[in-house]
Amino acid sequence: MILFDEFTGSISYNYHMSKNIKIQHCSICAIWLLIVMSAAGFAQESRVVWKPVAAGIWSARVGTPESIDLLKAAGAEPRTQALAKIGAAAFPALLHKSKARVSRGQTHLRFPLQEDEQLYGLGLNFKHVLQRKRIFNLHVDHYGGSDNGRTHAPVPFYVSSSGYGILINSAHYLTVYAGTGLRKDSERPAKIKDRNTDRTWDAQPDSDSVEVLIPAKGVEIFLFAGRSPMEVVQRYNLFNGGGVLPPKWGLGFTQRVPTLFSSDDVRKEVDAFDEHGFPLDFVGLEPGWQSKSYPCTFDWDKGRFPDPAGFAKEMLERGVRLNLWLNPYISPDSPIYREIKPDTGSHTVWNGLVPDLTLARPQRIFKQFFMKTHLDIGVSGYKIDEVDGYDNWLWPDVASFPSGLSGEQMRQIYGLLMQRQTADWFHQRNQRTYGLVRASNAGASALPFVIYNDYYDHRDFITALCNSSFIGVLWTPEVRASKTAEEWLRRMQSVCFSPMAMLNAWADGTKPWTFPEVERQVKEVALLRMRLLPYIYTAFAQYHFEGKPPVRAMYLVEGFADKSAPAGGKLDSTANPYAAAIRQEVKDQFMLGDSLLVAPMFAGQSSRKVILPQGKWYDFYTGDYAGGGEVIEIKPGLDRIPLYVRDGGIIPLIPGALRSPGSNEILPLEIRHYGVSEGRFNLYDDDGVTFDYENGKYSWTTLSVKKSGGTRAAGEVTQPANGQRSHYRDFKWAFMTNQKN
Ligand code: GAL
């Protein structure tokens, strides 16, 4: 291999990484060097050569990509047919200008950026959704309070408001300069201003590129096109296997119990939920279900859980699933310790061995043990903890692994590997799972896990929800504890409109009814989530079949951030608060599915602004007109979380119950229509627990509202075309909005 060192002007010959002969700069060498440089394509920037891989998706290989990458680790398999359904998309012409350079063992990428483009994505960020002019060192870690790239899912994927997305498929720590760093040969040179006298002087002049530094000799990159940011995200998710379709019970309510709870304590907990009339679908057992942790034995504690199989069976009979906490670091007291030891990394984590999960043998050892002692007795899922960081807890970057992967690469993919493994075990049993994980990365769309963390800022949790929608991951703004009843209620209201409605009371055993003054409201919102399950389940089916995430940042909503002003408005931000608000950053409201806009309230807040996209929007609770293409100021009171439905929106509801619907349960459906326009909703259904939907065992029922004779609206239910039946009967229409409005 020949490498060129730009700075010393010398060439290195690197024979199998062992011999290194340096030839000093001389005139003959210089000529020869130029020949070598151009032949090998090193050091100088060259154009990225994009090749089509699917409709609207292109890839390029720069230098020599490494054998492990994020998509391989995630096991992502493109859903070719679903991608074909979206149709073709033109290559974003500007991206022909993408450049790459491999030099001194590093790869540098440069993608063009226009003046009016905004960028989204680049990891699970908690502070911002607009990522232009930011720098990220994408690095799996526990989020530490600033959006610097160190986070639970540092996904190297960005979506442009101009309708394309770029994925850097590398398992290294990457640095992304998202429109910072102005080159001297910039196509849009900044106007030089005198800071002494000119108040418009800009400390961060606009850059014409996104630049990426990868500490490796090559990388594979992908380009996703789309007519809108949403279409880009759809292609990204479908390319990665389509979004996960959780079991129905996964969308019900979950409570995690204190570490040292025994099976008797859990029984009492379930009784208490039932007595209080509070929904509960699965219980999370924290570290103490094991004989020892940390490090983990993965073996039931005989004192606290004398009969795990009997206990799991009893819980299942009561309609309650069990989720087990673990981190993958193996205790000397674990039954698999000796056998797995040769297949573990050089360093320990909390004195536990770190299995090299890229190898077949440790995978098999894990699988045999976990299947026998957990899945076979009825455990329904896992919480995969501490696969993210912090630095002084996890293995250091100098760690080595038997597969030859570096500590750095292993860190970037470990969460993916654990998710994929456990998901595969359940898949083999034709049983769906839905769990929690603290680290993920690109390629995770199809993995049945929701990210959580120990950070606890309610507002930032909502921003993370918005950001999750760009990068193919799910996030839960879990509720742990609160200082006041108000905070408790506000957090509970938010979590009920997220991918996992979770109370994580491992530290102090807080219950939904801990604050009696808001017990009624907390119960109401939890039951509202249970009522909305057909709608939420359909939003997940859209994630799976069409790639549309269930929770959506406003910037993914069609027309939301268009440059055309909302109806009747002006683009001038002083005269048009809508345009001004969008430009500022919208990160405290989001869409759940196609029709529902969620605007959480935070403790201490009695009013808030809600940005209603173009069109007409209606209050979910009353059906009254709320506005459209404008910023409204609301004072909703404590009882309810503000929810709005778009004009023509159809929301199906089942009766509020304490458990999610069972696979043989037949339910009546209330179908609500909002607004004055005709509407249509394709309601998804299947057995809710198996993977039979992969073989066509599912149904789409069409719920539509048509208008006849001026204002009279009528609802119609069209049974599925493929002959499959849904679980819904007895349709009752509710026209929420006075049609004369
Ligand atoms: C933390 C985790 C918590 C809880 C705890 C138990 O690392 O984030 O949710 O599971 O461990 O020890």
Tab-separated table of N, CA, C and O and ligand atoms in Angstrom, residues 142 256 259 286-287 294 325 383 385-386 438 452-454 478 480 504 506, ligand 1:
chain	number	residue	atom	x	y	z
A	142	HIS	N	-23.330	8.281	27.049
A	142	HIS	CA	-24.483	8.783	27.781
A	142	HIS	C	-24.538	10.278	27.539
A	142	HIS	O	-23.517	10.962	27.618
A	256	ARG	N	-41.563	0.043	35.871
A	256	ARG	CA	-40.367	-0.684	36.296
A	256	ARG	C	-40.303	-0.629	37.817
A	256	ARG	O	-40.506	0.423	38.417
A	259	THR	N	-35.235	-2.274	42.465
A	259	THR	CA	-34.239	-3.324	42.232
A	259	THR	C	-34.459	-4.591	43.042
A	259	THR	O	-34.368	-5.687	42.511
A	286	GLU	N	-35.800	-4.734	37.545
A	286	GLU	CA	-34.491	-4.073	37.528
A	286	GLU	C	-33.414	-5.066	38.013
A	286	GLU	O	-33.717	-6.240	38.204
A	287	PRO	N	-32.126	-4.662	38.173
A	287	PRO	CA	-31.034	-5.625	38.338
A	287	PRO	C	-31.258	-6.765	39.338
A	287	PRO	O	-30.755	-7.882	39.133
A	294	TYR	N	-24.082	-5.533	39.709
A	294	TYR	CA	-23.254	-5.713	38.564
A	294	TYR	C	-21.920	-6.269	39.018
A	294	TYR	O	-21.503	-5.788	40.064
A	325	TRP	N	-34.148	-6.362	33.106
A	325	TRP	CA	-32.986	-5.466	33.005
A	325	TRP	C	-31.724	-6.305	32.865
A	325	TRP	O	-31.587	-7.368	33.487
A	383	LYS	N	-34.327	-4.944	28.913
A	383	LYS	CA	-33.849	-3.561	28.967
A	383	LYS	C	-32.330	-3.674	28.933
A	383	LYS	O	-31.722	-4.164	29.893
A	385	ASP	N	-29.037	-2.189	29.287
A	385	ASP	CA	-28.535	-0.977	29.945
A	385	ASP	C	-27.026	-0.816	29.730
A	385	ASP	O	-26.316	-1.785	29.434
A	386	GLU	N	-26.557	0.411	29.889
A	386	GLU	CA	-25.121	0.699	30.015
A	386	GLU	C	-24.241	0.204	28.872
A	386	GLU	O	-23.089	-0.181	29.077
A	438	ARG	N	-29.944	1.544	25.807
A	438	ARG	CA	-29.360	2.862	26.061
A	438	ARG	C	-28.356	3.283	24.995
A	438	ARG	O	-27.811	4.382	25.066
A	452	TYR	N	-33.651	5.195	26.143
A	452	TYR	CA	-33.973	5.955	27.365
A	452	TYR	C	-32.641	6.385	27.947
A	452	TYR	O	-31.576	5.934	27.491
A	453	ASN	N	-32.655	7.219	28.965
A	453	ASN	CA	-31.396	7.521	29.656
A	453	ASN	C	-31.622	8.023	31.077
A	453	ASN	O	-32.744	8.021	31.559
A	454	ASP	N	-30.543	8.419	31.722
A	454	ASP	CA	-30.630	8.900	33.106
A	454	ASP	C	-30.719	10.424	33.198
A	454	ASP	O	-30.801	10.974	34.291
A	478	GLU	N	-39.187	8.972	29.608
A	478	GLU	CA	-39.640	8.225	30.788
A	478	GLU	C	-39.909	9.125	31.994
A	478	GLU	O	-39.299	10.183	32.149
A	480	ARG	N	-39.719	9.329	36.082
A	480	ARG	CA	-39.073	8.671	37.231
A	480	ARG	C	-39.630	9.219	38.536
A	480	ARG	O	-40.172	8.511	39.343
A	504	ASN	N	-40.487	4.655	35.224
A	504	ASN	CA	-39.249	3.936	35.552
A	504	ASN	C	-38.891	4.199	37.007
A	504	ASN	O	-37.987	4.967	37.320
A	506	TRP	N	-37.432	2.629	39.414
A	506	TRP	CA	-36.471	1.708	40.010
A	506	TRP	C	-35.842	2.251	41.288
A	506	TRP	O	-35.484	1.494	42.181
B	1	GAL	C1	-29.166	2.755	35.191
B	1	GAL	C2	-30.358	2.825	34.249
B	1	GAL	C3	-31.574	2.958	35.127
B	1	GAL	C4	-31.676	1.779	36.033
B	1	GAL	C5	-30.385	1.591	36.837
B	1	GAL	C6	-30.421	0.318	37.636
B	1	GAL	O1	-27.987	2.754	34.550
B	1	GAL	O2	-30.245	3.866	33.331
B	1	GAL	O3	-32.739	3.104	34.337
B	1	GAL	O4	-31.953	0.639	35.280
B	1	GAL	O5	-29.282	1.586	35.994
B	1	GAL	O6	-29.217	0.076	38.308
